[in-house]
Amino acid sequence: MIKPTDMHWYAVYTHSRAEKKVARELTKQRIEHYLPLIKTLKQWTDRKKKVEEPLIRSYIFVRIPEHDYLDVLHTPGVMTLIRFSGKLVAIPDWQIDNLRILLGTSLPITVENRELITGEEVRITRGTLEGLRGIIQKIKGEHKLVISIHALHYHLTVDIDPRFVEIVTSDE
């Protein structure tokens, strides 16, 4: 018998843009989860639309006993559970409660901290290099990225604020 004290929240890292798919899969498996979503206005060339997007890209939270982590790990779309020094990192209930409270308000919420990962395809969204696309080869410090440009078969080192870079989704 699982006691409530055995249940903890854990952060799950998903494939890019797979958060909602993972949430559906976890629901099917009857695994308690939380995907914080925010409504945002998206602009396309022909229209604007309000859509729900994950507050924290590529993350979803699960509430499980630690020994059940393999069930989550084998869920389609899941890459890993967040660990520190090889151990799963439990998230205190109050932090998940804080997310729920924040999302229950009408206050505008933005997430400033996002981690770029080597191997991801990115596009520069502002500045003189706006529109440039490539693959992150290395991350050197806070503001320097090494981006590989496919067409040129050349590596370009760019000093850039990470807020000026967005991850390119597979459907673009």
Tab-separated table of N, CA and C in Angstrom:
chain	number	residue	atom	x	y	z
A	1	MET	N	0.836	-1.182	0.000
A	1	MET	CA	0.000	0.000	0.000
A	1	MET	C	0.882	1.247	0.000
A	2	ILE	N	0.586	2.163	-0.918
A	2	ILE	CA	1.355	3.399	-1.020
A	2	ILE	C	0.765	4.443	-0.082
A	3	LYS	N	1.618	4.991	0.778
A	3	LYS	CA	1.196	6.032	1.706
A	3	LYS	C	1.350	7.398	1.034
A	4	PRO	N	0.504	8.348	1.395
A	4	PRO	CA	0.638	9.701	0.822
A	4	PRO	C	2.031	10.292	1.027
A	5	THR	N	2.686	9.915	2.106
A	5	THR	CA	4.030	10.443	2.361
A	5	THR	C	5.066	9.870	1.399
A	6	ASP	N	4.722	8.780	0.699
A	6	ASP	CA	5.630	8.189	-0.289
A	6	ASP	C	5.554	8.908	-1.638
A	7	MET	N	4.501	9.710	-1.817
A	7	MET	CA	4.269	10.388	-3.090
A	7	MET	C	5.003	11.727	-3.110
A	8	HIS	N	5.745	11.958	-4.201
A	8	HIS	CA	6.467	13.220	-4.360
A	8	HIS	C	6.317	13.700	-5.791
A	9	TRP	N	6.447	15.006	-5.981
A	9	TRP	CA	6.442	15.589	-7.312
A	9	TRP	C	7.845	15.517	-7.891
A	10	TYR	N	7.917	15.188	-9.180
A	10	TYR	CA	9.187	15.152	-9.903
A	10	TYR	C	9.011	15.870	-11.231
A	11	ALA	N	10.072	16.529	-11.691
A	11	ALA	CA	10.048	17.208	-12.985
A	11	ALA	C	10.471	16.219	-14.061
A	12	VAL	N	9.678	16.183	-15.127
A	12	VAL	CA	9.937	15.288	-16.258
A	12	VAL	C	10.306	16.148	-17.453
A	13	TYR	N	11.441	15.853	-18.082
A	13	TYR	CA	11.868	16.559	-19.282
A	13	TYR	C	11.351	15.790	-20.489
A	14	THR	N	10.622	16.490	-21.372
A	14	THR	CA	10.000	15.851	-22.528
A	14	THR	C	10.715	16.250	-23.820
A	15	HIS	N	10.388	15.543	-24.882
A	15	HIS	CA	10.835	15.970	-26.208
A	15	HIS	C	10.244	17.346	-26.476
A	16	SER	N	10.867	18.109	-27.342
A	16	SER	CA	10.380	19.435	-27.675
A	16	SER	C	8.943	19.375	-28.179
A	17	ARG	N	8.100	20.233	-27.628
A	17	ARG	CA	6.689	20.361	-28.017
A	17	ARG	C	5.868	19.090	-27.787
A	18	ALA	N	6.299	18.237	-26.842
A	18	ALA	CA	5.581	16.983	-26.580
A	18	ALA	C	4.869	16.990	-25.230
A	19	GLU	N	4.812	18.139	-24.575
A	19	GLU	CA	4.261	18.197	-23.221
A	19	GLU	C	2.802	17.720	-23.162
A	20	LYS	N	1.967	18.193	-24.081
A	20	LYS	CA	0.548	17.813	-24.056
A	20	LYS	C	0.368	16.338	-24.401
A	21	LYS	N	1.176	15.840	-25.310
A	21	LYS	CA	1.128	14.415	-25.661
A	21	LYS	C	1.502	13.568	-24.446
A	22	VAL	N	2.543	13.966	-23.741
A	22	VAL	CA	2.971	13.244	-22.539
A	22	VAL	C	1.861	13.289	-21.488
A	23	ALA	N	1.217	14.446	-21.332
A	23	ALA	CA	0.115	14.565	-20.363
A	23	ALA	C	-1.007	13.576	-20.711
A	24	ARG	N	-1.358	13.457	-21.989
A	24	ARG	CA	-2.402	12.499	-22.398
A	24	ARG	C	-1.984	11.061	-22.087
A	25	GLU	N	-0.727	10.737	-22.350
A	25	GLU	CA	-0.212	9.390	-22.082
A	25	GLU	C	-0.219	9.085	-20.585
A	26	LEU	N	0.173	10.063	-19.774
A	26	LEU	CA	0.175	9.869	-18.318
A	26	LEU	C	-1.248	9.681	-17.801
A	27	THR	N	-2.203	10.395	-18.391
A	27	THR	CA	-3.610	10.220	-18.023
A	27	THR	C	-4.051	8.788	-18.314
A	28	LYS	N	-3.680	8.273	-19.470
A	28	LYS	CA	-4.024	6.893	-19.835
A	28	LYS	C	-3.448	5.900	-18.826
A	29	GLN	N	-2.244	6.205	-18.337
A	29	GLN	CA	-1.577	5.321	-17.372
A	29	GLN	C	-2.041	5.576	-15.939
A	30	ARG	N	-2.935	6.524	-15.768
A	30	ARG	CA	-3.437	6.915	-14.449
A	30	ARG	C	-2.320	7.370	-13.508
A	31	ILE	N	-1.383	8.122	-14.070
A	31	ILE	CA	-0.295	8.702	-13.289
A	31	ILE	C	-0.638	10.173	-13.054
A	32	GLU	N	-0.658	10.565	-11.783
A	32	GLU	CA	-0.975	11.953	-11.454
A	32	GLU	C	0.096	12.868	-12.029
A	33	HIS	N	-0.345	13.920	-12.700
A	33	HIS	CA	0.595	14.844	-13.322
A	33	HIS	C	0.022	16.255	-13.321
A	34	TYR	N	0.889	17.208	-13.591
A	34	TYR	CA	0.486	18.594	-13.687
A	34	TYR	C	1.279	19.253	-14.806
A	35	LEU	N	0.554	19.784	-15.783
A	35	LEU	CA	1.154	20.525	-16.879
A	35	LEU	C	0.637	21.959	-16.796
A	36	PRO	N	1.445	22.871	-16.249
A	36	PRO	CA	0.992	24.262	-16.154
A	36	PRO	C	0.932	24.899	-17.538
A	37	LEU	N	-0.268	25.363	-17.907
A	37	LEU	CA	-0.491	25.969	-19.225
A	37	LEU	C	-0.884	27.432	-19.072
A	38	ILE	N	-0.456	28.253	-20.027
A	38	ILE	CA	-0.870	29.653	-20.069
A	38	ILE	C	-1.483	29.932	-21.435
A	39	LYS	N	-2.440	30.851	-21.443
A	39	LYS	CA	-3.038	31.273	-22.711
A	39	LYS	C	-2.191	32.396	-23.275
A	40	THR	N	-1.887	32.275	-24.551
A	40	THR	CA	-1.076	33.282	-25.215
A	40	THR	C	-1.658	33.562	-26.594
A	41	LEU	N	-1.423	34.745	-27.078
A	41	LEU	CA	-1.912	35.129	-28.392
A	41	LEU	C	-0.820	34.842	-29.415
A	42	LYS	N	-1.122	33.987	-30.379
A	42	LYS	CA	-0.165	33.636	-31.436
A	42	LYS	C	-0.513	34.401	-32.691
A	43	GLN	N	0.494	34.899	-33.374
A	43	GLN	CA	0.313	35.666	-34.600
A	43	GLN	C	0.838	34.849	-35.777
A	44	TRP	N	-0.030	34.584	-36.734
A	44	TRP	CA	0.378	33.999	-38.005
A	44	TRP	C	0.227	35.085	-39.059
A	45	THR	N	0.655	34.835	-40.259
A	45	THR	CA	0.549	35.863	-41.294
A	45	THR	C	-0.906	36.190	-41.617
A	46	ASP	N	-1.794	35.208	-41.495
A	46	ASP	CA	-3.188	35.426	-41.877
A	46	ASP	C	-4.165	35.559	-40.716
A	47	ARG	N	-3.721	35.311	-39.475
A	47	ARG	CA	-4.662	35.369	-38.356
A	47	ARG	C	-3.937	35.413	-37.012
A	48	LYS	N	-4.720	35.735	-35.993
A	48	LYS	CA	-4.263	35.675	-34.601
A	48	LYS	C	-5.168	34.689	-33.892
A	49	LYS	N	-4.614	33.972	-32.921
A	49	LYS	CA	-5.407	32.989	-32.199
A	49	LYS	C	-4.858	32.839	-30.783
A	50	LYS	N	-5.775	32.696	-29.805
A	50	LYS	CA	-5.358	32.403	-28.430
A	50	LYS	C	-5.154	30.901	-28.317
A	51	VAL	N	-3.986	30.508	-27.819
A	51	VAL	CA	-3.676	29.094	-27.646
A	51	VAL	C	-3.120	28.871	-26.248
A	52	GLU	N	-3.254	27.641	-25.772
A	52	GLU	CA	-2.653	27.268	-24.494
A	52	GLU	C	-1.299	26.648	-24.757
A	53	GLU	N	-0.304	27.195	-24.082
A	53	GLU	CA	1.058	26.686	-24.208
A	53	GLU	C	1.602	26.353	-22.826
A	54	PRO	N	2.559	25.419	-22.763
A	54	PRO	CA	3.176	25.120	-21.470
A	54	PRO	C	3.876	26.355	-20.897
A	55	LEU	N	3.705	26.570	-19.614
A	55	LEU	CA	4.389	27.673	-18.946
A	55	LEU	C	5.897	27.451	-18.997
A	56	ILE	N	6.308	26.209	-18.797
A	56	ILE	CA	7.727	25.862	-18.810
A	56	ILE	C	7.917	24.826	-19.925
A	57	ARG	N	8.493	25.252	-21.032
A	57	ARG	CA	8.636	24.373	-22.193
A	57	ARG	C	9.432	23.106	-21.860
A	58	SER	N	8.958	22.003	-22.411
A	58	SER	CA	9.602	20.691	-22.300
A	58	SER	C	9.565	20.092	-20.899
A	59	TYR	N	8.705	20.621	-20.019
A	59	TYR	CA	8.593	20.055	-18.671
A	59	TYR	C	7.150	19.779	-18.309
A	60	ILE	N	6.959	18.698	-17.577
A	60	ILE	CA	5.684	18.343	-16.976
A	60	ILE	C	6.041	17.758	-15.606
A	61	PHE	N	5.132	17.818	-14.676
A	61	PHE	CA	5.403	17.335	-13.325
A	61	PHE	C	4.550	16.105	-13.039
A	62	VAL	N	5.143	15.114	-12.376
A	62	VAL	CA	4.412	13.905	-11.998
A	62	VAL	C	4.492	13.722	-10.494
A	63	ARG	N	3.437	13.146	-9.930
A	63	ARG	CA	3.417	12.857	-8.486
A	63	ARG	C	3.341	11.346	-8.338
A	64	ILE	N	4.464	10.767	-7.955
A	64	ILE	CA	4.597	9.312	-7.881
A	64	ILE	C	5.478	8.927	-6.699
A	65	PRO	N	5.411	7.647	-6.287
A	65	PRO	CA	6.456	7.167	-5.372
A	65	PRO	C	7.743	7.017	-6.198
A	66	GLU	N	8.868	7.285	-5.601
A	66	GLU	CA	10.136	7.281	-6.339
A	66	GLU	C	10.366	5.983	-7.115
A	67	HIS	N	9.964	4.843	-6.549
A	67	HIS	CA	10.241	3.560	-7.199
A	67	HIS	C	9.421	3.351	-8.478
A	68	ASP	N	8.425	4.211	-8.758
A	68	ASP	CA	7.613	4.094	-9.979
A	68	ASP	C	8.143	4.937	-11.137
A	69	TYR	N	9.357	5.467	-11.002
A	69	TYR	CA	9.865	6.375	-12.023
A	69	TYR	C	10.019	5.709	-13.395
A	70	LEU	N	10.244	4.408	-13.434
A	70	LEU	CA	10.405	3.733	-14.731
A	70	LEU	C	9.126	3.763	-15.556
A	71	ASP	N	7.966	3.713	-14.895
A	71	ASP	CA	6.698	3.826	-15.621
A	71	ASP	C	6.632	5.152	-16.366
A	72	VAL	N	7.087	6.200	-15.728
A	72	VAL	CA	7.095	7.526	-16.355
A	72	VAL	C	8.160	7.577	-17.446
A	73	LEU	N	9.318	7.056	-17.156
A	73	LEU	CA	10.430	7.094	-18.107
A	73	LEU	C	10.103	6.374	-19.414
A	74	HIS	N	9.265	5.352	-19.361
A	74	HIS	CA	8.892	4.591	-20.557
A	74	HIS	C	7.682	5.184	-21.286
A	75	THR	N	7.196	6.315	-20.833
A	75	THR	CA	6.070	6.986	-21.472
A	75	THR	C	6.552	7.644	-22.766
A	76	PRO	N	5.823	7.442	-23.878
A	76	PRO	CA	6.224	8.091	-25.139
A	76	PRO	C	6.321	9.611	-24.985
A	77	GLY	N	7.407	10.183	-25.476
A	77	GLY	CA	7.632	11.624	-25.400
A	77	GLY	C	8.495	12.059	-24.229
A	78	VAL	N	8.724	11.156	-23.275
A	78	VAL	CA	9.539	11.492	-22.102
A	78	VAL	C	11.006	11.223	-22.414
A	79	MET	N	11.855	12.191	-22.100
A	79	MET	CA	13.289	12.000	-22.280
A	79	MET	C	13.938	11.519	-20.983
A	80	THR	N	13.622	12.207	-19.865
A	80	THR	CA	14.231	11.827	-18.587
A	80	THR	C	13.489	12.498	-17.440
A	81	LEU	N	13.775	12.055	-16.241
A	81	LEU	CA	13.336	12.740	-15.031
A	81	LEU	C	14.552	13.494	-14.509
A	82	ILE	N	14.323	14.645	-13.931
A	82	ILE	CA	15.426	15.496	-13.496
A	82	ILE	C	16.103	14.889	-12.264
A	83	ARG	N	17.425	14.825	-12.349
A	83	ARG	CA	18.257	14.236	-11.300
A	83	ARG	C	19.361	15.206	-10.909
A	84	PHE	N	19.872	15.003	-9.722
A	84	PHE	CA	21.054	15.725	-9.264
A	84	PHE	C	21.943	14.706	-8.590
A	85	SER	N	23.169	14.615	-9.043
A	85	SER	CA	24.128	13.618	-8.547
A	85	SER	C	23.552	12.201	-8.638
A	86	GLY	N	22.826	11.933	-9.706
A	86	GLY	CA	22.295	10.595	-9.949
A	86	GLY	C	21.000	10.268	-9.228
A	87	LYS	N	20.496	11.165	-8.383
A	87	LYS	CA	19.276	10.905	-7.625
A	87	LYS	C	18.142	11.788	-8.139
A	88	LEU	N	16.931	11.222	-8.160
A	88	LEU	CA	15.773	11.999	-8.550
A	88	LEU	C	15.589	13.182	-7.601
A	89	VAL	N	15.210	14.314	-8.153
A	89	VAL	CA	15.007	15.516	-7.347
A	89	VAL	C	13.516	15.671	-7.075
A	90	ALA	N	13.125	15.523	-5.814
A	90	ALA	CA	11.728	15.709	-5.424
A	90	ALA	C	11.447	17.208	-5.307
A	91	ILE	N	10.290	17.601	-5.821
A	91	ILE	CA	9.863	19.002	-5.756
A	91	ILE	C	8.849	19.121	-4.620
A	92	PRO	N	9.056	20.063	-3.705
A	92	PRO	CA	8.106	20.208	-2.593
A	92	PRO	C	6.696	20.540	-3.103
A	93	ASP	N	5.698	20.004	-2.426
A	93	ASP	CA	4.295	20.260	-2.797
A	93	ASP	C	3.999	21.753	-2.902
A	94	TRP	N	4.566	22.549	-2.015
A	94	TRP	CA	4.260	23.976	-2.005
A	94	TRP	C	4.696	24.670	-3.290
A	95	GLN	N	5.741	24.162	-3.954
A	95	GLN	CA	6.173	24.780	-5.205
A	95	GLN	C	5.161	24.511	-6.325
A	96	ILE	N	4.612	23.308	-6.365
A	96	ILE	CA	3.562	22.994	-7.340
A	96	ILE	C	2.312	23.802	-7.006
A	97	ASP	N	1.991	23.916	-5.711
A	97	ASP	CA	0.857	24.739	-5.293
A	97	ASP	C	1.037	26.188	-5.732
A	98	ASN	N	2.261	26.704	-5.621
A	98	ASN	CA	2.537	28.077	-6.062
A	98	ASN	C	2.264	28.253	-7.551
A	99	LEU	N	2.662	27.273	-8.349
A	99	LEU	CA	2.374	27.337	-9.790
A	99	LEU	C	0.879	27.390	-10.043
A	100	ARG	N	0.138	26.554	-9.352
A	100	ARG	CA	-1.321	26.529	-9.510
A	100	ARG	C	-1.943	27.879	-9.124
A	101	ILE	N	-1.464	28.458	-8.031
A	101	ILE	CA	-1.984	29.753	-7.580
A	101	ILE	C	-1.668	30.836	-8.617
A	102	LEU	N	-0.420	30.881	-9.071
A	102	LEU	CA	-0.025	31.874	-10.071
A	102	LEU	C	-0.869	31.775	-11.336
A	103	LEU	N	-1.094	30.562	-11.797
A	103	LEU	CA	-1.851	30.372	-13.032
A	103	LEU	C	-3.340	30.612	-12.831
A	104	GLY	N	-3.779	30.646	-11.579
A	104	GLY	CA	-5.174	30.929	-11.286
A	104	GLY	C	-5.493	32.416	-11.245
A	105	THR	N	-4.472	33.259	-11.377
A	105	THR	CA	-4.679	34.706	-11.375
A	105	THR	C	-4.764	35.210	-12.810
A	106	SER	N	-5.136	36.452	-12.953
A	106	SER	CA	-5.178	37.063	-14.285
A	106	SER	C	-3.914	37.888	-14.548
A	107	LEU	N	-2.944	37.779	-13.665
A	107	LEU	CA	-1.704	38.533	-13.844
A	107	LEU	C	-0.912	37.963	-15.020
A	108	PRO	N	-0.252	38.833	-15.793
A	108	PRO	CA	0.576	38.320	-16.892
A	108	PRO	C	1.809	37.600	-16.340
A	109	ILE	N	2.081	36.436	-16.869
A	109	ILE	CA	3.208	35.626	-16.398
A	109	ILE	C	4.125	35.342	-17.576
A	110	THR	N	5.417	35.540	-17.366
A	110	THR	CA	6.397	35.152	-18.375
A	110	THR	C	7.488	34.348	-17.707
A	111	VAL	N	8.095	33.472	-18.463
A	111	VAL	CA	9.197	32.659	-17.958
A	111	VAL	C	10.462	33.169	-18.612
A	112	GLU	N	11.404	33.601	-17.813
A	112	GLU	CA	12.643	34.171	-18.336
A	112	GLU	C	13.762	33.142	-18.467
A	113	ASN	N	13.737	32.123	-17.636
A	113	ASN	CA	14.850	31.188	-17.596
A	113	ASN	C	14.545	29.957	-18.440
A	114	ARG	N	15.236	29.826	-19.555
A	114	ARG	CA	15.092	28.607	-20.343
A	114	ARG	C	16.482	28.160	-20.736
A	115	GLU	N	16.645	26.906	-20.771
A	115	GLU	CA	17.958	26.356	-21.029
A	115	GLU	C	18.065	25.902	-22.470
A	116	LEU	N	19.061	26.407	-23.168
A	116	LEU	CA	19.326	25.941	-24.518
A	116	LEU	C	20.203	24.702	-24.416
A	117	ILE	N	19.994	23.772	-25.316
A	117	ILE	CA	20.688	22.495	-25.257
A	117	ILE	C	21.437	22.270	-26.564
A	118	THR	N	22.669	21.787	-26.465
A	118	THR	CA	23.414	21.495	-27.685
A	118	THR	C	22.658	20.455	-28.505
A	119	GLY	N	22.715	20.628	-29.805
A	119	GLY	CA	22.020	19.716	-30.713
A	119	GLY	C	20.653	20.212	-31.133
A	120	GLU	N	20.130	21.246	-30.468
A	120	GLU	CA	18.816	21.770	-30.824
A	120	GLU	C	18.939	22.734	-32.001
A	121	GLU	N	17.923	22.683	-32.860
A	121	GLU	CA	17.862	23.649	-33.957
A	121	GLU	C	17.238	24.923	-33.428
A	122	VAL	N	17.861	26.055	-33.728
A	122	VAL	CA	17.393	27.339	-33.223
A	122	VAL	C	17.314	28.374	-34.345
A	123	ARG	N	16.581	29.444	-34.029
A	123	ARG	CA	16.470	30.587	-34.939
A	123	ARG	C	16.687	31.840	-34.098
A	124	ILE	N	17.455	32.774	-34.631
A	124	ILE	CA	17.668	34.046	-33.951
A	124	ILE	C	16.475	34.937	-34.278
A	125	THR	N	15.870	35.522	-33.238
A	125	THR	CA	14.608	36.243	-33.412
A	125	THR	C	14.744	37.764	-33.398
A	126	ARG	N	15.909	38.292	-32.969
A	126	ARG	CA	16.079	39.743	-32.916
A	126	ARG	C	17.508	40.103	-33.271
A	127	GLY	N	17.700	41.343	-33.642
A	127	GLY	CA	19.032	41.849	-33.925
A	127	GLY	C	19.424	41.690	-35.383
A	128	THR	N	20.693	41.958	-35.661
A	128	THR	CA	21.172	41.937	-37.050
A	128	THR	C	21.200	40.529	-37.647
A	129	LEU	N	21.192	39.507	-36.810
A	129	LEU	CA	21.199	38.124	-37.311
A	129	LEU	C	19.802	37.503	-37.314
A	130	GLU	N	18.764	38.315	-37.176
A	130	GLU	CA	17.393	37.820	-37.134
A	130	GLU	C	17.107	36.923	-38.341
A	131	GLY	N	16.513	35.761	-38.061
A	131	GLY	CA	16.166	34.814	-39.119
A	131	GLY	C	17.201	33.717	-39.313
A	132	LEU	N	18.410	33.906	-38.811
A	132	LEU	CA	19.456	32.896	-38.943
A	132	LEU	C	19.030	31.624	-38.231
A	133	ARG	N	19.179	30.477	-38.908
A	133	ARG	CA	18.833	29.185	-38.305
A	133	ARG	C	20.068	28.298	-38.319
A	134	GLY	N	20.165	27.455	-37.302
A	134	GLY	CA	21.277	26.524	-37.241
A	134	GLY	C	21.115	25.580	-36.062
A	135	ILE	N	22.148	24.795	-35.823
A	135	ILE	CA	22.165	23.827	-34.727
A	135	ILE	C	23.169	24.300	-33.686
A	136	ILE	N	22.741	24.301	-32.412
A	136	ILE	CA	23.663	24.682	-31.343
A	136	ILE	C	24.707	23.574	-31.191
A	137	GLN	N	25.962	23.937	-31.370
A	137	GLN	CA	27.062	22.995	-31.216
A	137	GLN	C	27.663	23.060	-29.814
A	138	LYS	N	27.780	24.266	-29.283
A	138	LYS	CA	28.363	24.467	-27.954
A	138	LYS	C	27.705	25.671	-27.309
A	139	ILE	N	27.699	25.676	-25.977
A	139	ILE	CA	27.254	26.841	-25.221
A	139	ILE	C	28.441	27.252	-24.362
A	140	LYS	N	28.928	28.472	-24.621
A	140	LYS	CA	30.105	28.972	-23.914
A	140	LYS	C	29.704	30.139	-23.042
A	141	GLY	N	29.494	29.869	-21.767
A	141	GLY	CA	29.099	30.930	-20.860
A	141	GLY	C	27.644	31.327	-21.054
A	142	GLU	N	27.297	32.504	-20.516
A	142	GLU	CA	25.903	32.933	-20.534
A	142	GLU	C	25.442	33.465	-21.883
A	143	HIS	N	26.318	34.113	-22.631
A	143	HIS	CA	25.867	34.820	-23.821
A	143	HIS	C	26.595	34.431	-25.099
A	144	LYS	N	27.224	33.287	-25.133
A	144	LYS	CA	27.935	32.905	-26.351
A	144	LYS	C	27.474	31.526	-26.793
A	145	LEU	N	27.004	31.451	-28.007
A	145	LEU	CA	26.575	30.193	-28.596
A	145	LEU	C	27.424	29.903	-29.819
A	146	VAL	N	27.745	28.639	-30.048
A	146	VAL	CA	28.367	28.227	-31.301
A	146	VAL	C	27.277	27.541	-32.098
A	147	ILE	N	26.898	28.175	-33.200
A	147	ILE	CA	25.811	27.672	-34.023
A	147	ILE	C	26.370	27.203	-35.355
A	148	SER	N	26.009	25.985	-35.751
A	148	SER	CA	26.445	25.418	-37.021
A	148	SER	C	25.399	25.748	-38.080
A	149	ILE	N	25.850	26.331	-39.174
A	149	ILE	CA	24.960	26.665	-40.282
A	149	ILE	C	25.100	25.569	-41.337
A	150	HIS	N	24.004	24.812	-41.582
A	150	HIS	CA	24.044	23.661	-42.481
A	150	HIS	C	24.456	23.999	-43.902
A	151	ALA	N	23.841	24.991	-44.473
A	151	ALA	CA	24.046	25.285	-45.885
A	151	ALA	C	25.494	25.634	-46.191
A	152	LEU	N	26.169	26.217	-45.251
A	152	LEU	CA	27.538	26.650	-45.476
A	152	LEU	C	28.575	25.627	-45.033
A	153	HIS	N	28.150	24.616	-44.279
A	153	HIS	CA	29.087	23.654	-43.685
A	153	HIS	C	30.194	24.406	-42.947
A	154	TYR	N	29.765	25.343	-42.133
A	154	TYR	CA	30.671	26.249	-41.468
A	154	TYR	C	30.170	26.482	-40.057
A	155	HIS	N	31.060	26.702	-39.121
A	155	HIS	CA	30.666	27.011	-37.752
A	155	HIS	C	30.833	28.493	-37.512
A	156	LEU	N	29.785	29.117	-37.021
A	156	LEU	CA	29.780	30.536	-36.749
A	156	LEU	C	29.639	30.728	-35.250
A	157	THR	N	30.565	31.447	-34.635
A	157	THR	CA	30.469	31.739	-33.208
A	157	THR	C	29.723	33.051	-33.037
A	158	VAL	N	28.670	33.020	-32.218
A	158	VAL	CA	27.806	34.175	-32.064
A	158	VAL	C	27.744	34.579	-30.599
A	159	ASP	N	28.045	35.839	-30.307
A	159	ASP	CA	27.816	36.400	-28.978
A	159	ASP	C	26.394	36.933	-28.993
A	160	ILE	N	25.507	36.293	-28.253
A	160	ILE	CA	24.109	36.684	-28.329
A	160	ILE	C	23.392	36.405	-27.022
A	161	ASP	N	22.455	37.251	-26.692
A	161	ASP	CA	21.613	37.055	-25.520
A	161	ASP	C	20.678	35.872	-25.810
A	162	PRO	N	20.607	34.876	-24.930
A	162	PRO	CA	19.740	33.715	-25.169
A	162	PRO	C	18.272	34.063	-25.373
A	163	ARG	N	17.833	35.236	-24.910
A	163	ARG	CA	16.446	35.638	-25.136
A	163	ARG	C	16.184	35.948	-26.603
A	164	PHE	N	17.256	36.107	-27.402
A	164	PHE	CA	17.116	36.404	-28.823
A	164	PHE	C	17.104	35.132	-29.664
A	165	VAL	N	17.072	33.973	-29.008
A	165	VAL	CA	17.115	32.691	-29.702
A	165	VAL	C	15.884	31.886	-29.327
A	166	GLU	N	15.240	31.293	-30.333
A	166	GLU	CA	14.120	30.413	-30.040
A	166	GLU	C	14.386	29.056	-30.670
A	167	ILE	N	13.854	28.037	-30.031
A	167	ILE	CA	13.998	26.675	-30.532
A	167	ILE	C	13.055	26.493	-31.709
A	168	VAL	N	13.560	25.911	-32.779
A	168	VAL	CA	12.749	25.643	-33.967
A	168	VAL	C	12.047	24.318	-33.765
A	169	THR	N	10.737	24.308	-33.944
A	169	THR	CA	9.983	23.061	-33.773
A	169	THR	C	10.074	22.239	-35.043
A	170	SER	N	9.840	20.938	-34.903
A	170	SER	CA	9.960	20.011	-36.028
A	170	SER	C	8.938	20.280	-37.119
A	171	ASP	N	7.832	20.976	-36.801
A	171	ASP	CA	6.798	21.227	-37.808
A	171	ASP	C	6.985	22.552	-38.532
A	172	GLU	N	8.122	23.224	-38.341
A	172	GLU	CA	8.368	24.513	-39.030
A	172	GLU	C	9.172	24.290	-40.278
